Amino acid sequence: MAQSGEKIVLNIGGIRYETKRSTLTAYPDTFLGSMFLERNAALLHPTKEGEYFIDRDGTAFKYIMQFYRDGKISWRDFCDRDHNMHIPQISRRELEKELDFYCIPKSVLNVPPSVVISEQVDEFIAILKDVIYDLIRHMRNEWTLEFFKNVNGSSTTHNNMKTHSLSTVRRHAEFFDLAGYEIFDMFGEEIRRHLEKEIPNLCCTITKEDFMHLPKYRFHITINNKHSRATILAETCLAEYF
């Protein structure tokens, strides 16, 4: 008899995924949900390694598993920010083909605009944190970023960010261009308070100014990196020599 908590190993195009039978059968109208129902157990033919091989796109399947685990899919139009590529890893068309194969309604890809914007805001804040921590690692204590708005929407001057000495800053330059001004315009104060709460010894100022009749937001941070030598040594591999 099949057990709902039984571990299932799926081999999708050469990529292994592990899950529970109950995770899949929670959606009995889908391909995998139906496949692993108890009444169909006799029809299953695992490999000698105990895996179930399906000749489909293994990379795209991570989104299929998101659906089974969360009931929704967190798919975006561009790759992870760390790749600095605004090119889909998996296009919408490719993902829709996989949804069709697994009998999952394509409506799971339709999300309200408010959710899309909120994810963009979270992404923007996460990038700011990455940059701030990179500055701390390089023992920098000040940094300024200016976001300009022009007639074509949002554009950014970022103190030569694209050629900045910090790779983190260069890597995220394009992302800031997308909606930086608008995000600060709507949520600047909340962003400031959040960053100061999350990152010790950080002070942020966000000011709205005009430059050549163009509005801009000036985001300036200062970091108190003046820690005692003893405090730093205590957290290093050199502590035993102190």
mmCIF file of C-alpha atoms in Angstrom:
data_model
loop_
_atom_site.group_PDB
_atom_site.id
_atom_site.type_symbol
_atom_site.label_atom_id
_atom_site.label_comp_id
_atom_site.label_asym_id
_atom_site.label_seq_id
_atom_site.Cartn_x
_atom_site.Cartn_y
_atom_site.Cartn_z
ATOM 1 C CA MET A 1 0.000 0.000 0.000
ATOM 2 C CA ALA A 2 1.330 3.428 -0.927
ATOM 3 C CA GLN A 3 2.119 5.732 1.999
ATOM 4 C CA SER A 4 1.309 9.454 1.756
ATOM 5 C CA GLY A 5 4.605 10.372 3.420
ATOM 6 C CA GLU A 6 6.626 8.128 1.131
ATOM 7 C CA LYS A 7 9.635 9.812 -0.482
ATOM 8 C CA ILE A 8 9.412 10.062 -4.249
ATOM 9 C CA VAL A 9 12.526 10.616 -6.370
ATOM 10 C CA LEU A 10 11.819 12.157 -9.754
ATOM 11 C CA ASN A 11 14.473 12.274 -12.459
ATOM 12 C CA ILE A 12 13.419 15.031 -14.825
ATOM 13 C CA GLY A 13 15.666 15.174 -17.862
ATOM 14 C CA GLY A 14 18.639 14.060 -15.774
ATOM 15 C CA ILE A 15 17.994 16.341 -12.775
ATOM 16 C CA ARG A 16 16.850 14.658 -9.551
ATOM 17 C CA TYR A 17 14.069 16.052 -7.397
ATOM 18 C CA GLU A 18 12.899 14.597 -4.101
ATOM 19 C CA THR A 19 9.437 15.112 -2.687
ATOM 20 C CA LYS A 20 6.665 13.276 -0.862
ATOM 21 C CA ARG A 21 3.844 11.357 -2.450
ATOM 22 C CA SER A 22 1.322 13.467 -0.518
ATOM 23 C CA THR A 23 2.813 16.661 -1.991
ATOM 24 C CA LEU A 24 1.985 15.441 -5.480
ATOM 25 C CA THR A 25 -1.366 13.787 -4.774
ATOM 26 C CA ALA A 26 -2.640 16.982 -3.150
ATOM 27 C CA TYR A 27 -3.374 17.973 -6.765
ATOM 28 C CA PRO A 28 -4.999 14.799 -8.145
ATOM 29 C CA ASP A 29 -6.139 16.463 -11.376
ATOM 30 C CA THR A 30 -2.558 17.078 -12.467
ATOM 31 C CA PHE A 31 -0.303 14.616 -14.288
ATOM 32 C CA LEU A 32 1.930 13.788 -11.320
ATOM 33 C CA GLY A 33 -0.896 13.996 -8.816
ATOM 34 C CA SER A 34 -2.841 11.356 -10.717
ATOM 35 C CA MET A 35 0.254 9.277 -11.444
ATOM 36 C CA PHE A 36 1.030 8.751 -7.766
ATOM 37 C CA LEU A 37 -2.496 8.120 -6.503
ATOM 38 C CA GLU A 38 -2.775 4.818 -4.682
ATOM 39 C CA ARG A 39 -5.131 3.405 -7.288
ATOM 40 C CA ASN A 40 -2.422 3.820 -9.940
ATOM 41 C CA ALA A 41 0.428 2.316 -7.909
ATOM 42 C CA ALA A 42 0.487 -0.862 -10.012
ATOM 43 C CA LEU A 43 1.122 1.208 -13.135
ATOM 44 C CA LEU A 44 4.314 2.802 -11.804
ATOM 45 C CA HIS A 45 7.646 1.552 -13.103
ATOM 46 C CA PRO A 46 10.597 3.074 -11.251
ATOM 47 C CA THR A 47 14.174 2.552 -12.401
ATOM 48 C CA LYS A 48 16.410 0.130 -10.532
ATOM 49 C CA GLU A 49 17.606 3.123 -8.502
ATOM 50 C CA GLY A 50 14.032 3.708 -7.378
ATOM 51 C CA GLU A 51 13.627 6.866 -9.465
ATOM 52 C CA TYR A 52 10.851 7.858 -11.832
ATOM 53 C CA PHE A 53 12.297 9.207 -15.053
ATOM 54 C CA ILE A 54 10.403 11.777 -17.121
ATOM 55 C CA ASP A 55 11.985 13.090 -20.303
ATOM 56 C CA ARG A 56 11.193 16.774 -19.820
ATOM 57 C CA ASP A 57 13.050 20.010 -19.046
ATOM 58 C CA GLY A 58 14.722 19.473 -15.680
ATOM 59 C CA THR A 59 15.516 23.151 -15.168
ATOM 60 C CA ALA A 60 11.940 24.264 -15.723
ATOM 61 C CA PHE A 61 10.706 21.579 -13.346
ATOM 62 C CA LYS A 62 11.739 23.622 -10.322
ATOM 63 C CA TYR A 63 8.746 25.829 -11.103
ATOM 64 C CA ILE A 64 6.508 22.779 -11.347
ATOM 65 C CA MET A 65 7.652 21.735 -7.875
ATOM 66 C CA GLN A 66 6.923 25.233 -6.603
ATOM 67 C CA PHE A 67 3.329 24.697 -7.640
ATOM 68 C CA TYR A 68 3.065 21.351 -5.855
ATOM 69 C CA ARG A 69 4.661 22.688 -2.683
ATOM 70 C CA ASP A 70 3.165 26.179 -2.501
ATOM 71 C CA GLY A 71 0.192 26.180 -4.858
ATOM 72 C CA LYS A 72 1.781 28.992 -6.855
ATOM 73 C CA ILE A 73 4.759 29.674 -9.094
ATOM 74 C CA SER A 74 7.294 32.439 -8.452
ATOM 75 C CA TRP A 75 8.427 32.856 -12.035
ATOM 76 C CA ARG A 76 9.972 36.097 -13.231
ATOM 77 C CA ASP A 77 10.884 37.635 -16.553
ATOM 78 C CA PHE A 78 14.604 37.672 -15.820
ATOM 79 C CA CYS A 79 17.296 35.607 -14.179
ATOM 80 C CA ASP A 80 18.515 35.947 -10.645
ATOM 81 C CA ARG A 81 19.987 39.364 -9.947
ATOM 82 C CA ASP A 82 23.392 37.821 -9.276
ATOM 83 C CA HIS A 83 23.651 36.907 -12.945
ATOM 84 C CA ASN A 84 23.094 40.515 -14.120
ATOM 85 C CA MET A 85 21.120 39.183 -17.084
ATOM 86 C CA HIS A 86 17.656 40.442 -17.941
ATOM 87 C CA ILE A 87 17.086 37.420 -20.126
ATOM 88 C CA PRO A 88 14.700 34.637 -19.115
ATOM 89 C CA GLN A 89 16.312 31.410 -17.971
ATOM 90 C CA ILE A 90 12.988 29.823 -18.770
ATOM 91 C CA SER A 91 10.715 31.822 -21.057
ATOM 92 C CA ARG A 92 7.007 32.079 -20.421
ATOM 93 C CA ARG A 93 6.325 30.060 -23.562
ATOM 94 C CA GLU A 94 8.631 27.259 -22.396
ATOM 95 C CA LEU A 95 7.067 27.238 -18.957
ATOM 96 C CA GLU A 96 3.558 27.150 -20.395
ATOM 97 C CA LYS A 97 4.518 24.042 -22.396
ATOM 98 C CA GLU A 98 5.636 22.347 -19.189
ATOM 99 C CA LEU A 99 2.432 23.370 -17.420
ATOM 100 C CA ASP A 100 0.438 21.835 -20.269
ATOM 101 C CA PHE A 101 2.388 18.589 -20.023
ATOM 102 C CA TYR A 102 1.866 18.302 -16.268
ATOM 103 C CA CYS A 103 -1.810 19.348 -16.597
ATOM 104 C CA ILE A 104 -1.348 22.392 -14.382
ATOM 105 C CA PRO A 105 -3.589 25.399 -15.151
ATOM 106 C CA LYS A 106 -1.622 28.189 -16.820
ATOM 107 C CA SER A 107 -3.571 30.649 -14.703
ATOM 108 C CA VAL A 108 -1.002 30.038 -11.929
ATOM 109 C CA LEU A 109 1.310 32.358 -13.887
ATOM 110 C CA ASN A 110 -1.167 35.227 -13.692
ATOM 111 C CA VAL A 111 -0.337 37.371 -10.686
ATOM 112 C CA PRO A 112 -1.842 40.738 -9.687
ATOM 113 C CA PRO A 113 0.236 43.807 -10.632
ATOM 114 C CA SER A 114 0.528 44.682 -6.937
ATOM 115 C CA VAL A 115 2.348 41.406 -6.307
ATOM 116 C CA VAL A 116 4.724 42.040 -9.216
ATOM 117 C CA ILE A 117 5.541 45.502 -7.854
ATOM 118 C CA SER A 118 5.992 44.246 -4.291
ATOM 119 C CA GLU A 119 8.470 41.629 -5.523
ATOM 120 C CA GLN A 120 10.343 44.341 -7.404
ATOM 121 C CA VAL A 121 10.553 46.449 -4.240
ATOM 122 C CA ASP A 122 11.848 43.496 -2.215
ATOM 123 C CA GLU A 123 14.415 42.781 -4.917
ATOM 124 C CA PHE A 124 15.535 46.412 -4.931
ATOM 125 C CA ILE A 125 15.996 46.411 -1.146
ATOM 126 C CA ALA A 126 17.884 43.106 -1.242
ATOM 127 C CA ILE A 127 20.291 44.585 -3.782
ATOM 128 C CA LEU A 128 20.850 47.668 -1.621
ATOM 129 C CA LYS A 129 21.721 45.360 1.280
ATOM 130 C CA ASP A 130 24.150 43.402 -0.886
ATOM 131 C CA VAL A 131 25.914 46.586 -1.895
ATOM 132 C CA ILE A 132 26.028 47.918 1.677
ATOM 133 C CA TYR A 133 27.540 44.711 3.034
ATOM 134 C CA ASP A 134 30.073 44.726 0.215
ATOM 135 C CA LEU A 135 31.047 48.249 1.211
ATOM 136 C CA ILE A 136 31.453 47.073 4.803
ATOM 137 C CA ARG A 137 33.665 44.177 3.688
ATOM 138 C CA HIS A 138 35.850 46.644 1.806
ATOM 139 C CA MET A 139 35.932 48.943 4.841
ATOM 140 C CA ARG A 140 34.205 51.799 3.062
ATOM 141 C CA ASN A 141 32.183 54.109 5.264
ATOM 142 C CA GLU A 142 30.323 56.337 2.780
ATOM 143 C CA TRP A 143 28.439 55.918 -0.469
ATOM 144 C CA THR A 144 26.009 58.002 -2.502
ATOM 145 C CA LEU A 145 23.596 56.997 -5.224
ATOM 146 C CA GLU A 146 21.453 59.399 -7.258
ATOM 147 C CA PHE A 147 18.265 58.387 -9.022
ATOM 148 C CA PHE A 148 17.029 60.741 -11.736
ATOM 149 C CA LYS A 149 13.688 60.805 -13.470
ATOM 150 C CA ASN A 150 13.496 61.974 -17.058
ATOM 151 C CA VAL A 151 10.789 62.222 -19.685
ATOM 152 C CA ASN A 152 11.371 58.617 -20.718
ATOM 153 C CA GLY A 153 10.786 57.258 -17.231
ATOM 154 C CA SER A 154 13.476 56.307 -14.786
ATOM 155 C CA SER A 155 17.178 56.661 -15.370
ATOM 156 C CA THR A 156 20.017 56.636 -12.913
ATOM 157 C CA THR A 157 23.365 58.283 -12.516
ATOM 158 C CA HIS A 158 25.268 56.161 -10.077
ATOM 159 C CA ASN A 159 28.632 57.819 -9.542
ATOM 160 C CA ASN A 160 30.196 55.766 -12.326
ATOM 161 C CA MET A 161 28.519 52.683 -10.901
ATOM 162 C CA LYS A 162 29.040 50.649 -14.077
ATOM 163 C CA THR A 163 32.794 51.104 -13.681
ATOM 164 C CA HIS A 164 32.797 51.106 -9.875
ATOM 165 C CA SER A 165 35.659 49.295 -8.163
ATOM 166 C CA LEU A 166 33.195 47.095 -6.261
ATOM 167 C CA SER A 167 31.936 44.246 -8.425
ATOM 168 C CA THR A 168 28.653 44.138 -6.489
ATOM 169 C CA VAL A 169 27.919 47.716 -7.479
ATOM 170 C CA ARG A 170 28.764 47.095 -11.138
ATOM 171 C CA ARG A 171 26.721 43.910 -11.222
ATOM 172 C CA HIS A 172 23.534 45.623 -10.090
ATOM 173 C CA ALA A 173 23.836 48.883 -12.042
ATOM 174 C CA GLU A 174 21.248 47.918 -14.648
ATOM 175 C CA PHE A 175 18.709 46.792 -12.072
ATOM 176 C CA PHE A 176 18.809 50.209 -10.390
ATOM 177 C CA ASP A 177 18.006 51.788 -13.751
ATOM 178 C CA LEU A 178 14.715 49.926 -14.075
ATOM 179 C CA ALA A 179 12.622 51.615 -11.407
ATOM 180 C CA GLY A 180 14.942 53.163 -8.839
ATOM 181 C CA TYR A 181 13.420 56.640 -8.856
ATOM 182 C CA GLU A 182 9.851 55.357 -8.655
ATOM 183 C CA ILE A 183 10.631 52.989 -5.788
ATOM 184 C CA PHE A 184 12.260 55.743 -3.745
ATOM 185 C CA ASP A 185 9.412 58.092 -4.626
ATOM 186 C CA MET A 186 6.841 55.685 -3.201
ATOM 187 C CA PHE A 187 8.727 53.935 -0.417
ATOM 188 C CA GLY A 188 11.856 55.960 0.368
ATOM 189 C CA GLU A 189 11.156 56.569 4.058
ATOM 190 C CA GLU A 190 10.151 52.966 4.672
ATOM 191 C CA ILE A 191 13.302 51.765 2.901
ATOM 192 C CA ARG A 192 15.465 54.033 5.057
ATOM 193 C CA ARG A 193 13.893 52.817 8.293
ATOM 194 C CA HIS A 194 14.133 49.182 7.244
ATOM 195 C CA LEU A 195 17.811 49.379 6.291
ATOM 196 C CA GLU A 196 18.773 51.176 9.496
ATOM 197 C CA LYS A 197 16.895 48.571 11.523
ATOM 198 C CA GLU A 198 18.413 45.605 9.695
ATOM 199 C CA ILE A 199 22.036 46.753 9.402
ATOM 200 C CA PRO A 200 23.877 47.826 12.581
ATOM 201 C CA ASN A 201 25.736 51.142 12.590
ATOM 202 C CA LEU A 202 24.108 52.279 9.345
ATOM 203 C CA CYS A 203 22.748 55.773 8.789
ATOM 204 C CA CYS A 204 20.778 56.584 5.623
ATOM 205 C CA THR A 205 19.556 59.886 4.247
ATOM 206 C CA ILE A 206 17.199 60.159 1.294
ATOM 207 C CA THR A 207 16.639 63.625 -0.111
ATOM 208 C CA LYS A 208 14.622 64.776 -3.089
ATOM 209 C CA GLU A 209 16.357 67.446 -5.142
ATOM 210 C CA ASP A 210 16.258 69.034 -8.582
ATOM 211 C CA PHE A 211 19.080 68.932 -11.085
ATOM 212 C CA MET A 212 18.702 70.877 -14.329
ATOM 213 C CA HIS A 213 14.928 70.841 -13.774
ATOM 214 C CA LEU A 214 14.965 67.077 -13.351
ATOM 215 C CA PRO A 215 13.835 65.623 -10.009
ATOM 216 C CA LYS A 216 16.201 63.207 -8.369
ATOM 217 C CA TYR A 217 16.573 61.210 -5.178
ATOM 218 C CA ARG A 218 19.928 61.282 -3.457
ATOM 219 C CA PHE A 219 20.546 58.180 -1.362
ATOM 220 C CA HIS A 220 23.503 58.606 0.978
ATOM 221 C CA ILE A 221 24.723 56.076 3.510
ATOM 222 C CA THR A 222 27.334 56.276 6.218
ATOM 223 C CA ILE A 223 28.602 53.236 8.071
ATOM 224 C CA ASN A 224 30.348 53.339 11.406
ATOM 225 C CA ASN A 225 33.148 50.853 10.854
ATOM 226 C CA LYS A 226 35.207 52.042 13.790
ATOM 227 C CA HIS A 227 35.389 48.909 15.890
ATOM 228 C CA SER A 228 38.079 48.262 18.432
ATOM 229 C CA ARG A 229 41.009 46.142 17.382
ATOM 230 C CA ALA A 230 40.197 43.691 20.175
ATOM 231 C CA THR A 231 36.606 43.247 18.985
ATOM 232 C CA ILE A 232 37.695 42.444 15.449
ATOM 233 C CA LEU A 233 40.526 40.118 16.481
ATOM 234 C CA ALA A 234 38.180 38.152 18.741
ATOM 235 C CA GLU A 235 36.126 37.144 15.687
ATOM 236 C CA THR A 236 39.090 36.101 13.533
ATOM 237 C CA CYS A 237 41.436 33.139 13.305
ATOM 238 C CA LEU A 238 44.011 35.401 14.992
ATOM 239 C CA ALA A 239 42.110 35.472 18.291
ATOM 240 C CA GLU A 240 44.511 33.034 19.993
ATOM 241 C CA TYR A 241 47.403 35.470 19.468
ATOM 242 C CA PHE A 242 45.645 38.392 21.125
#
